[in-house]
Short mmCIF file of C-alpha atoms and ligand atoms in Angstrom, two decimals:
data_model
loop_
_atom_site.label_atom_id
_atom_site.label_comp_id
_atom_site.label_asym_id
_atom_site.label_seq_id
_atom_site.Cartn_x
_atom_site.Cartn_y
_atom_site.Cartn_z
CA MET E 272 118.98 167.89 87.86
CA THR E 273 120.23 168.85 91.27
CA THR E 274 123.95 169.18 91.84
CA THR E 275 123.70 168.83 95.60
CA THR E 276 123.80 165.10 95.76
CA ALA E 277 126.80 163.03 96.69
CA SER E 278 125.06 159.79 95.80
CA GLU E 279 124.17 158.53 92.35
CA ILE E 280 120.69 159.36 91.13
CA HIS E 281 118.95 156.10 90.27
CA SER E 282 118.50 155.69 86.51
CA ASP E 283 114.75 155.04 86.96
CA LEU E 284 114.48 158.31 88.86
CA GLN E 285 116.35 160.13 86.12
CA ALA E 286 113.92 158.66 83.60
CA PHE E 287 110.95 159.73 85.73
CA LEU E 288 112.25 163.28 86.13
CA ARG E 289 112.74 163.54 82.36
CA LYS E 290 108.95 163.20 81.97
CA SER E 291 108.64 166.83 83.10
CA PRO E 292 106.18 168.47 82.63
CA HIS E 293 104.40 165.75 84.61
CA LYS E 294 100.72 165.30 83.90
CA LEU E 295 97.65 164.60 86.03
CA LEU E 296 96.39 161.03 86.39
CA ILE E 297 92.68 161.04 85.57
CA GLY E 298 90.70 157.97 84.54
CA GLY E 299 93.88 156.03 83.80
CA GLN E 300 95.12 158.72 81.39
CA TRP E 301 97.97 161.20 81.84
CA LEU E 302 96.48 164.57 81.01
CA PRO E 303 97.57 168.21 81.12
CA ALA E 304 95.57 170.56 83.35
CA ALA E 305 92.49 172.03 81.67
CA SER E 306 94.06 175.47 82.13
CA GLY E 307 97.35 174.28 80.63
CA LYS E 308 99.12 175.61 83.75
CA THR E 309 102.09 173.94 85.39
CA PHE E 310 103.99 174.63 88.59
CA GLU E 311 107.51 173.95 89.75
CA ALA E 312 108.69 171.08 91.90
CA TYR E 313 111.96 171.98 93.58
CA ASP E 314 114.77 170.58 95.69
CA PRO E 315 114.55 172.22 99.15
CA ALA E 316 118.28 171.64 99.67
CA THR E 317 118.99 174.22 96.93
CA GLY E 318 115.67 175.85 96.06
CA GLU E 319 116.32 174.80 92.45
CA ALA E 320 113.66 173.37 90.14
CA ILE E 321 113.71 169.64 89.48
CA ALA E 322 110.55 169.29 87.38
CA ARG E 323 107.32 170.96 86.32
CA VAL E 324 103.95 169.50 87.18
CA ALA E 325 100.50 170.09 85.68
CA GLU E 326 98.53 172.29 88.07
CA ALA E 327 95.07 170.89 88.76
CA ALA E 328 92.20 173.24 89.60
CA ALA E 329 88.43 172.89 89.97
CA GLU E 330 87.78 171.65 86.43
CA ASP E 331 90.42 168.92 86.68
CA VAL E 332 89.19 167.87 90.11
CA ASP E 333 85.70 167.57 88.66
CA ARG E 334 86.99 165.35 85.83
CA ALA E 335 88.85 163.22 88.37
CA VAL E 336 85.75 162.83 90.55
CA LYS E 337 83.71 161.76 87.50
CA ALA E 338 86.40 159.22 86.56
CA ALA E 339 86.42 157.88 90.12
CA ARG E 340 82.63 157.56 90.12
CA ALA E 341 82.67 155.74 86.79
CA ALA E 342 85.32 153.30 88.04
CA LEU E 343 83.41 152.75 91.25
CA ASP E 344 80.24 151.88 89.38
CA GLY E 345 82.13 149.87 86.75
CA PRO E 346 85.13 147.55 86.74
CA TRP E 347 86.16 148.13 90.35
CA ALA E 348 82.81 146.99 91.74
CA LYS E 349 83.01 143.85 89.60
CA MET E 350 86.42 142.85 90.90
CA SER E 351 86.21 140.18 93.58
CA PRO E 352 87.73 140.78 97.01
CA ALA E 353 90.36 138.13 96.25
CA GLU E 354 91.32 139.93 93.04
CA ARG E 355 91.50 143.23 94.91
CA GLU E 356 93.91 141.62 97.37
CA ARG E 357 96.17 140.58 94.52
CA VAL E 358 96.28 144.11 93.14
CA LEU E 359 97.21 145.52 96.57
CA HIS E 360 99.92 142.90 97.03
CA ARG E 361 101.31 143.67 93.58
CA ALA E 362 101.38 147.36 94.56
CA ALA E 363 103.39 146.44 97.67
CA ASP E 364 105.80 144.37 95.57
CA LEU E 365 106.28 147.18 93.06
CA ILE E 366 106.97 149.77 95.76
CA GLU E 367 109.48 147.37 97.27
CA LYS E 368 111.10 146.76 93.90
CA HIS E 369 111.41 150.52 93.31
CA ALA E 370 112.29 151.37 96.92
CA GLU E 371 115.70 152.84 96.14
CA GLU E 372 114.34 155.07 93.38
CA LEU E 373 111.33 156.17 95.47
CA ALA E 374 113.48 156.88 98.54
CA GLN E 375 115.70 159.11 96.42
CA LEU E 376 112.69 160.89 94.95
CA GLU E 377 111.27 161.46 98.41
CA SER E 378 114.57 162.79 99.68
CA LEU E 379 115.05 165.01 96.62
CA ASN E 380 111.58 166.60 96.69
CA ASN E 381 111.01 166.75 100.46
CA GLY E 382 114.54 167.22 101.80
CA LYS E 383 114.41 164.31 104.25
CA THR E 384 117.53 162.23 104.67
CA ILE E 385 117.90 159.24 102.43
CA ARG E 386 118.54 157.12 105.51
CA GLU E 387 115.13 158.03 106.99
CA ALA E 388 113.40 157.60 103.63
CA LYS E 389 114.89 154.12 103.27
CA SER E 390 114.36 152.97 106.84
CA GLY E 391 110.98 154.62 107.46
CA ASP E 392 108.89 155.92 104.56
CA LEU E 393 109.56 153.10 102.12
CA PRO E 394 109.26 149.98 104.32
CA LEU E 395 106.16 151.45 105.98
CA SER E 396 104.57 152.11 102.60
CA VAL E 397 105.21 148.51 101.58
CA ALA E 398 103.91 147.25 104.93
CA LEU E 399 100.69 149.26 104.56
CA PHE E 400 99.89 147.74 101.16
CA ARG E 401 100.71 144.26 102.52
CA TYR E 402 98.61 144.76 105.66
CA TYR E 403 95.59 146.12 103.77
CA GLY E 404 96.21 143.58 101.01
CA GLY E 405 94.95 141.02 103.53
CA TRP E 406 91.72 142.84 104.32
CA PRO E 407 89.39 142.66 101.26
CA THR E 408 88.48 139.00 101.88
CA LYS E 409 87.95 139.67 105.58
CA ILE E 410 85.65 142.67 105.51
CA HIS E 411 82.22 141.28 106.32
CA GLY E 412 79.01 141.93 108.18
CA GLU E 413 77.23 140.00 110.91
CA THR E 414 73.85 138.48 111.58
CA VAL E 415 71.97 140.25 114.36
CA PRO E 416 69.34 138.47 116.53
CA VAL E 417 66.53 141.03 116.22
CA SER E 418 63.33 141.09 118.33
CA VAL E 419 60.46 143.32 117.29
CA PRO E 420 58.24 144.29 120.27
CA TYR E 421 55.27 145.35 118.14
CA TYR E 422 55.27 142.07 116.16
CA PRO E 423 55.47 139.33 118.82
CA GLY E 424 56.70 135.95 117.62
CA ALA E 425 57.73 137.27 114.24
CA LYS E 426 60.86 135.90 112.62
CA PHE E 427 63.34 137.90 110.63
CA LEU E 428 66.74 137.34 109.20
CA HIS E 429 68.78 140.44 109.87
CA TYR E 430 72.29 140.95 108.63
CA THR E 431 74.78 143.75 108.10
CA VAL E 432 76.95 144.42 105.07
CA ARG E 433 80.03 146.64 104.90
CA GLU E 434 80.05 148.64 101.69
CA PRO E 435 82.55 151.16 100.34
CA VAL E 436 81.88 154.80 101.23
CA GLY E 437 82.24 155.69 97.54
CA VAL E 438 84.46 158.40 96.10
CA VAL E 439 87.13 159.38 98.62
CA GLY E 440 89.04 162.65 98.37
CA ALA E 441 92.44 162.42 100.04
CA ILE E 442 94.18 165.72 100.79
CA ILE E 443 97.62 165.10 102.21
CA PRO E 444 100.62 167.09 103.42
CA TRP E 445 104.27 167.23 102.39
CA ASN E 446 106.06 165.77 105.42
CA PHE E 447 105.73 162.11 104.38
CA PRO E 448 104.48 162.50 100.81
CA LEU E 449 104.51 158.86 99.70
CA LEU E 450 103.65 157.37 103.07
CA MET E 451 100.65 159.69 103.59
CA ALA E 452 99.37 158.80 100.11
CA VAL E 453 99.73 155.07 100.79
CA GLU E 454 98.25 155.33 104.27
CA ARG E 455 95.03 156.62 102.63
CA LEU E 456 95.04 154.62 99.42
CA ALA E 457 95.72 151.17 100.90
CA PRO E 458 92.71 151.04 103.25
CA ALA E 459 90.45 153.00 100.89
CA LEU E 460 91.17 150.55 98.07
CA ALA E 461 90.97 147.50 100.34
CA CYS E 462 87.44 148.62 101.20
CA GLY E 463 86.52 149.05 97.53
CA ASN E 464 86.47 152.85 97.24
CA ALA E 465 87.75 154.99 94.38
CA VAL E 466 90.09 157.84 95.28
CA VAL E 467 91.02 161.32 94.11
CA LEU E 468 94.38 162.09 95.69
CA LYS E 469 95.60 165.65 96.02
CA PRO E 470 99.22 165.68 97.13
CA ALA E 471 100.71 168.78 98.72
CA GLU E 472 101.93 171.42 96.27
CA GLN E 473 105.43 171.24 97.79
CA THR E 474 105.80 167.51 97.11
CA PRO E 475 103.76 166.30 94.14
CA LEU E 476 106.27 163.91 92.57
CA SER E 477 106.15 160.65 94.53
CA ALA E 478 102.33 160.57 94.34
CA LEU E 479 102.58 160.73 90.55
CA ARG E 480 105.16 157.94 90.50
CA LEU E 481 102.91 155.93 92.80
CA GLY E 482 100.07 156.48 90.32
CA GLU E 483 102.21 154.88 87.60
CA LEU E 484 103.01 151.91 89.82
CA LEU E 485 99.35 151.39 90.76
CA LEU E 486 98.37 151.20 87.10
CA GLU E 487 101.21 148.70 86.59
CA ALA E 488 99.85 146.70 89.54
CA GLY E 489 96.59 146.26 87.61
CA LEU E 490 94.36 148.79 89.30
CA PRO E 491 91.50 149.57 86.89
CA GLU E 492 91.47 153.02 85.30
CA GLY E 493 89.96 155.77 87.41
CA VAL E 494 90.14 153.92 90.72
CA VAL E 495 93.01 156.19 91.74
CA ASN E 496 93.33 159.67 90.29
CA VAL E 497 96.18 162.01 91.19
CA VAL E 498 95.63 165.76 90.90
CA PRO E 499 98.54 167.85 92.20
CA GLY E 500 97.66 171.48 92.78
CA PHE E 501 97.37 174.16 95.42
CA GLY E 502 95.23 174.00 98.53
CA GLU E 503 93.04 177.01 97.88
CA THR E 504 92.17 175.80 94.37
CA ALA E 505 92.46 172.03 93.84
CA GLY E 506 92.18 171.16 97.54
CA ALA E 507 89.20 173.41 98.16
CA ALA E 508 87.43 172.13 95.01
CA LEU E 509 87.85 168.53 96.17
CA ALA E 510 86.71 169.31 99.72
CA ALA E 511 83.55 171.01 98.43
CA HIS E 512 82.75 168.69 95.52
CA PRO E 513 79.12 167.50 95.70
CA ASP E 514 79.94 164.04 94.36
CA VAL E 515 82.75 163.25 96.80
CA ASP E 516 81.48 161.03 99.63
CA LYS E 517 84.34 161.31 102.04
CA ILE E 518 87.40 163.45 102.70
CA THR E 519 90.43 162.21 104.53
CA PHE E 520 92.71 165.10 105.42
CA THR E 521 96.05 165.51 107.13
CA GLY E 522 97.48 168.98 107.64
CA SER E 523 97.00 172.11 109.69
CA THR E 524 94.15 172.54 112.17
CA GLU E 525 93.32 175.79 110.36
CA VAL E 526 92.66 174.00 107.06
CA GLY E 527 90.99 171.12 108.95
CA ARG E 528 88.29 173.61 110.01
CA LYS E 529 87.80 174.64 106.37
CA ILE E 530 87.44 170.99 105.36
CA ILE E 531 84.68 170.53 107.94
CA GLN E 532 82.89 173.62 106.64
CA ALA E 533 83.22 172.49 103.03
CA SER E 534 81.85 169.05 103.94
CA ALA E 535 78.55 170.52 105.09
CA GLY E 536 77.20 170.95 101.54
CA ASN E 537 76.64 167.23 100.86
CA ILE E 538 77.31 165.97 104.42
CA LYS E 539 80.60 164.30 103.54
CA LYS E 540 82.15 161.85 105.93
CA VAL E 541 85.33 163.46 107.20
CA SER E 542 88.39 162.18 109.01
CA LEU E 543 91.05 164.60 110.12
CA GLU E 544 94.60 164.19 111.32
CA LEU E 545 95.74 167.63 112.40
CA GLY E 546 98.47 169.29 114.38
CA GLY E 547 100.13 168.39 117.63
CA LYS E 548 102.15 169.89 120.46
CA SER E 549 103.10 166.66 122.03
CA PRO E 550 104.57 166.16 125.49
CA ASN E 551 107.53 163.83 125.97
CA ILE E 552 107.81 163.23 129.73
CA VAL E 553 111.00 161.93 131.33
CA PHE E 554 110.97 160.78 134.95
CA ALA E 555 114.14 160.63 137.01
CA ASP E 556 113.74 156.85 137.35
CA ALA E 557 113.83 156.29 133.56
CA ASP E 558 116.58 154.61 131.56
CA LEU E 559 118.14 158.01 130.93
CA GLU E 560 120.24 156.94 127.98
CA ALA E 561 117.17 155.63 126.16
CA ALA E 562 115.18 158.70 127.19
CA ALA E 563 117.89 161.02 125.84
CA LYS E 564 117.74 159.25 122.49
CA GLY E 565 113.94 159.40 122.57
CA MET E 566 114.03 163.14 123.28
CA PHE E 567 116.36 163.69 120.34
CA MET E 568 114.50 161.47 117.85
CA GLY E 569 111.14 162.65 119.12
CA ILE E 570 111.78 166.20 118.02
CA PHE E 571 114.41 166.03 115.29
CA TYR E 572 113.13 163.14 113.15
CA ASN E 573 112.20 164.45 109.69
CA GLN E 574 113.60 167.89 110.64
CA GLY E 575 110.88 168.15 113.26
CA GLN E 576 108.24 168.15 110.55
CA THR E 577 106.07 165.45 112.08
CA CYS E 578 102.61 165.86 113.54
CA SER E 579 103.88 163.69 116.40
CA ALA E 580 106.95 165.78 117.17
CA GLY E 581 107.81 165.64 120.88
CA SER E 582 108.13 169.40 120.94
CA ARG E 583 107.53 169.86 124.67
CA VAL E 584 109.94 167.82 126.72
CA PHE E 585 109.24 167.67 130.46
CA VAL E 586 112.12 166.37 132.60
CA GLU E 587 111.82 165.65 136.33
CA ARG E 588 113.81 168.39 138.06
CA SER E 589 116.64 166.28 139.52
CA LYS E 590 117.69 165.18 136.01
CA PHE E 591 116.76 168.34 134.13
CA GLU E 592 120.16 170.04 133.83
CA GLU E 593 121.88 166.83 132.80
CA LEU E 594 119.38 165.96 130.07
CA VAL E 595 118.78 169.40 128.64
CA HIS E 596 122.50 170.00 128.22
CA ALA E 597 123.07 166.58 126.70
CA LEU E 598 120.30 167.30 124.18
CA ALA E 599 121.72 170.74 123.35
CA GLU E 600 125.25 169.38 122.91
CA ARG E 601 124.01 166.60 120.65
CA ALA E 602 121.94 169.08 118.62
CA LYS E 603 125.06 171.17 117.99
CA THR E 604 126.85 168.23 116.38
CA VAL E 605 124.12 167.37 113.85
CA ARG E 606 125.47 167.38 110.30
CA GLN E 607 123.09 169.27 108.01
CA GLY E 608 123.08 168.96 104.27
CA PRO E 609 121.13 167.72 101.28
CA GLY E 610 119.00 164.72 102.20
CA LEU E 611 120.47 162.70 99.35
CA ASP E 612 123.99 162.92 100.75
CA PRO E 613 124.37 159.73 102.82
CA ARG E 614 126.48 161.60 105.39
CA THR E 615 123.67 164.04 106.12
CA GLN E 616 121.97 163.68 109.51
CA MET E 617 119.39 166.44 109.02
CA GLY E 618 118.08 167.82 105.75
CA PRO E 619 116.45 171.16 104.92
CA LEU E 620 112.88 172.10 105.78
CA VAL E 621 110.45 171.55 102.94
CA SER E 622 110.01 175.14 101.79
CA GLU E 623 111.00 178.74 102.14
CA GLU E 624 107.60 179.37 103.75
CA GLN E 625 108.18 176.67 106.35
CA LYS E 626 111.67 177.99 107.08
CA ARG E 627 110.27 181.48 107.59
CA ARG E 628 107.52 180.14 109.84
CA VAL E 629 109.94 178.17 112.00
CA LEU E 630 112.43 181.07 112.28
CA GLY E 631 109.48 183.26 113.28
CA TYR E 632 108.73 180.92 116.19
CA ILE E 633 112.38 180.97 117.23
CA GLU E 634 112.28 184.78 117.32
CA ALA E 635 109.06 184.67 119.35
CA GLY E 636 110.71 182.30 121.83
CA LYS E 637 113.68 184.62 122.28
CA LYS E 638 111.45 187.66 122.63
CA GLU E 639 109.29 185.99 125.27
CA GLY E 640 112.39 185.23 127.32
CA ALA E 641 113.16 181.59 126.62
CA LYS E 642 116.85 180.68 126.75
CA LEU E 643 118.49 179.41 123.58
CA LEU E 644 120.86 176.51 124.24
CA ALA E 645 121.49 175.35 120.66
CA GLY E 646 120.68 176.42 117.09
CA GLY E 647 118.29 179.31 116.76
CA GLU E 648 119.21 180.30 113.21
CA SER E 649 119.22 179.15 109.60
CA GLY E 650 121.80 176.69 108.45
CA ALA E 651 124.41 177.31 105.77
CA GLY E 652 123.69 177.39 102.05
CA LYS E 653 120.85 178.35 99.77
CA GLY E 654 118.53 175.59 100.94
CA TYR E 655 115.83 175.90 103.57
CA PHE E 656 117.99 174.82 106.50
CA VAL E 657 117.23 175.61 110.12
CA LYS E 658 119.65 174.45 112.80
CA PRO E 659 118.33 172.05 115.42
CA THR E 660 117.19 174.34 118.19
CA VAL E 661 116.87 173.74 121.92
CA PHE E 662 115.15 176.19 124.29
CA SER E 663 115.08 176.07 128.07
CA GLU E 664 113.44 178.48 130.54
CA VAL E 665 110.21 178.13 128.63
CA LYS E 666 106.89 179.02 130.30
CA ASP E 667 103.80 176.96 129.46
CA GLY E 668 101.94 179.98 128.12
CA MET E 669 104.62 181.01 125.62
CA LYS E 670 103.87 180.78 121.92
CA ILE E 671 106.64 178.19 121.43
CA ALA E 672 105.04 176.01 124.14
CA GLN E 673 101.49 176.29 122.79
CA GLU E 674 101.62 176.36 118.98
CA GLU E 675 102.75 173.70 116.55
CA ILE E 676 106.10 174.83 115.11
CA PHE E 677 106.64 171.90 112.72
CA GLY E 678 110.38 172.30 112.64
CA PRO E 679 113.48 171.29 114.62
CA VAL E 680 112.66 173.36 117.71
CA VAL E 681 112.15 171.90 121.17
CA SER E 682 111.21 173.41 124.53
CA VAL E 683 112.65 171.53 127.50
CA MET E 684 111.04 172.22 130.88
CA PRO E 685 111.53 170.84 134.40
CA PHE E 686 108.67 169.44 136.51
CA ASP E 687 108.26 168.39 140.15
CA SER E 688 105.21 166.15 140.49
CA VAL E 689 103.03 163.74 138.55
CA ASP E 690 99.86 165.84 138.96
CA GLU E 691 101.71 168.92 137.78
CA VAL E 692 103.14 167.27 134.68
CA VAL E 693 99.80 165.69 133.72
CA SER E 694 98.04 169.01 133.85
CA ARG E 695 100.81 170.79 131.91
CA ALA E 696 101.07 167.98 129.35
CA ASN E 697 97.33 168.28 128.73
CA GLY E 698 97.48 172.07 128.66
CA THR E 699 97.30 172.75 124.92
CA PRO E 700 94.45 172.52 122.41
CA TYR E 701 96.12 169.46 120.85
CA GLY E 702 96.13 165.79 121.83
CA LEU E 703 97.87 163.71 119.21
CA VAL E 704 100.63 161.73 120.95
CA ALA E 705 102.61 161.62 124.17
CA GLY E 706 105.80 159.93 125.36
CA LEU E 707 106.48 158.67 128.90
CA TRP E 708 109.84 157.48 130.21
CA THR E 709 109.96 155.61 133.54
CA LYS E 710 110.85 152.18 134.89
CA ASP E 711 107.85 152.32 137.23
CA ILE E 712 105.23 150.28 135.43
CA LYS E 713 102.31 151.47 137.59
CA LYS E 714 103.20 155.11 137.10
CA ALA E 715 103.48 154.56 133.35
CA HIS E 716 100.04 152.99 133.02
CA GLN E 717 98.37 155.41 135.41
CA LEU E 718 99.78 158.30 133.46
CA SER E 719 98.94 156.86 130.06
CA GLN E 720 95.28 156.90 131.18
CA ARG E 721 95.44 160.52 132.31
CA ILE E 722 97.10 161.92 129.18
CA LYS E 723 94.65 163.19 126.58
CA ALA E 724 96.27 161.86 123.42
CA GLY E 725 95.42 159.38 120.71
CA VAL E 726 98.77 157.61 120.96
CA VAL E 727 100.92 157.09 124.07
CA TRP E 728 104.45 155.70 123.81
CA ILE E 729 105.94 154.22 126.98
CA ASN E 730 109.75 154.11 126.93
CA CYS E 731 109.78 154.62 123.17
CA TYR E 732 108.84 157.38 120.71
CA GLN E 733 107.92 157.78 117.01
CA PHE E 734 106.85 154.16 116.55
CA VAL E 735 104.12 153.41 114.02
CA ASP E 736 102.78 150.32 112.32
CA ALA E 737 100.18 149.54 109.69
CA ALA E 738 98.14 147.63 112.30
CA ALA E 739 98.21 150.27 115.07
CA PRO E 740 95.51 152.98 115.04
CA TRP E 741 96.64 156.56 114.61
CA GLY E 742 94.75 159.76 115.31
CA GLY E 743 94.17 162.48 117.83
CA TYR E 744 92.15 163.76 120.75
CA LYS E 745 90.91 167.35 120.99
CA GLN E 746 91.95 169.64 118.13
CA SER E 747 94.35 167.05 116.72
CA GLY E 748 91.43 165.68 114.77
CA TYR E 749 89.00 162.78 114.65
CA GLY E 750 88.83 159.32 113.14
CA ARG E 751 91.57 156.72 113.36
CA GLU E 752 93.71 155.81 110.39
CA LYS E 753 95.56 152.50 110.09
CA GLY E 754 94.71 149.07 111.44
CA GLN E 755 91.19 147.67 111.43
CA TYR E 756 89.99 151.13 112.50
CA ALA E 757 90.56 152.51 109.02
CA VAL E 758 88.22 149.80 107.71
CA ASP E 759 85.49 151.56 109.70
CA LEU E 760 86.51 154.89 108.16
CA TYR E 761 86.40 153.64 104.59
CA THR E 762 83.24 151.52 104.75
CA GLN E 763 79.64 152.19 105.62
CA LEU E 764 77.36 149.73 107.31
CA LYS E 765 74.09 148.58 105.79
CA SER E 766 71.37 146.91 107.88
CA VAL E 767 69.26 144.37 105.92
CA TRP E 768 65.93 142.89 107.12
CA VAL E 769 64.31 139.82 105.61
CA ASP E 770 60.78 138.85 106.65
CA LEU E 771 60.65 135.10 107.39
CA ASN E 772 57.01 134.96 108.45
P1 NAI X 252 98.12 172.94 105.06
O1 NAI X 252 97.17 172.42 106.05
O2 NAI X 252 97.85 174.25 104.44
O3 NAI X 252 98.31 171.89 103.86
C1 NAI X 252 98.03 170.51 103.93
C2 NAI X 252 97.28 170.08 102.67
O4 NAI X 252 96.04 170.78 102.60
C3 NAI X 252 97.99 170.39 101.36
O5 NAI X 252 97.73 169.38 100.42
C4 NAI X 252 97.34 171.68 100.93
O6 NAI X 252 97.41 171.91 99.54
C5 NAI X 252 95.91 171.46 101.36
N1 NAI X 252 95.13 172.68 101.56
C6 NAI X 252 95.57 173.92 101.97
N2 NAI X 252 94.54 174.78 102.01
C7 NAI X 252 93.42 174.10 101.65
C8 NAI X 252 92.04 174.44 101.52
N3 NAI X 252 91.61 175.68 101.77
N4 NAI X 252 91.17 173.47 101.15
C9 NAI X 252 91.59 172.21 100.91
N5 NAI X 252 92.89 171.83 100.99
C10 NAI X 252 93.79 172.76 101.37
O7 NAI X 252 99.56 172.96 105.74
P2 NAI X 252 100.83 173.86 105.34
O8 NAI X 252 100.41 175.23 104.99
O9 NAI X 252 101.62 173.12 104.36
O10 NAI X 252 101.59 173.89 106.72
C11 NAI X 252 101.15 174.77 107.75
C12 NAI X 252 101.24 174.14 109.09
O11 NAI X 252 100.33 173.06 109.14
C13 NAI X 252 102.59 173.50 109.44
O12 NAI X 252 103.50 174.44 109.92
C14 NAI X 252 102.17 172.51 110.47
O13 NAI X 252 102.02 173.17 111.71
C15 NAI X 252 100.81 172.06 110.00
N6 NAI X 252 100.89 170.77 109.28
C16 NAI X 252 100.57 169.63 109.96
C17 NAI X 252 100.72 168.42 109.34
C18 NAI X 252 100.42 167.15 110.05
O14 NAI X 252 101.00 166.11 109.73
N7 NAI X 252 99.52 167.13 110.99
C19 NAI X 252 101.23 168.29 107.97
C20 NAI X 252 101.47 169.56 107.33
C21 NAI X 252 101.31 170.74 107.99
MG1 MG X 253 98.72 176.13 104.28
#
């Protein structure tokens, strides 16, 4: 048990952690890995182990896929849409009931602050199960008025049916471990699919706890299988498995490419939510106080480990000095510590590897001539802390202005005209989100049309909802999760003809 926490560890969480070594969830059973191997789950605030977890590899993934297929063809298919709704609503209720425990687990294994886990990850997870809990009885086809030119006067009944895609492999990252799992499971289950979930190796624990809660909610065995393991082994085996119908992936663009390649074997459906290098654009006529908060939150939420991080801030020149210095001063006052300590404002990064990667970008920024205004080094202690870092004098072509850093590092740059900022904002291979701050409503809407991004926030930043579609342009991926759009992702359409002649 970690010693870094100032708050009490919930007794249910203590009981869960005592189950170490944690097993895989396959076909409703908790099983060790076929190899017998386990790996360590650790607290990134200290680097110390908190549990051991069975390490899935190809053989386990294969068992999980078979279990999912059996469930899909068996009890799950027989369950009515109304019954499916009740299971999803019970899942929402159970997550809500265990919110405190799950928030602590998330904070302990990921490093995020308990405040963010409680105000963001947990309520959103509940909301996703509630939102998709309403869908099963509302997913339906249509009748289509067909005319057949080579059969004049003929009458047909034509209708469409939405059917599940089948076995869905969900490969998710470590930045919002529970939320990412729920964001895939809720719509996939609402649409009647069975799922093999591979959580990230850094953060396997909340997915396993979620697996327990889903069984308690009455989900039939095998409908959700949880197989923690490493990307190159478990992840790759799932992505390439010939009996998986669809992969939903969130993570790096580099691995996204591998997922596409692996899908070619059996022509899997694929949806990808990849990296970002998102612009957050502040005009001089904005509510500057709100914009300053949006700049700060946009980059430093979740230690900067969000695909939607506003990592390139563009400020209209007349307000540049004022805002960049305000951001740097605020960054210097951030209290870093273990996520579980309620006084902590920023936790550690998720891993040693991520810390090294982020520090590497900071070095690159310095070397290329950017000016460091705050942070720029690791934080105190054994954990994977990096101080919130603000760079100015950044050129668009620099590594820190082009590549996703996925840490608390922001580049703040001045701009002079709308055309200039549009072209610079669009000047990376990514297109996930963008923020715009202005009181000029015409300018805001004109700009939102010219920005190549899947999500545009006007006078706000980092807002998400179960009903609002989420996904990227360009190399930030394809497909839209959340909302009714995920129903398209997790169903396939059948066209049925009936001869009435
Ligand atoms: P990653 O893309 O390697 O890992 C994400 C998930 O993919 C994990 O579950 C991992 O086990 C799995 N995976 C890795 N290699 C795989 C393979 N060959 N086949 C199938 N699955 C595989 O991301 P990583 O290494 O944790 O972070 C690297 C960078 O990726 C970050 O610095 C960040 O820039 C980006 N990233 C973006 C995320 C987003 O939300 N868009 C989330 C996590 C990382
Ligand atoms: Mg990786």
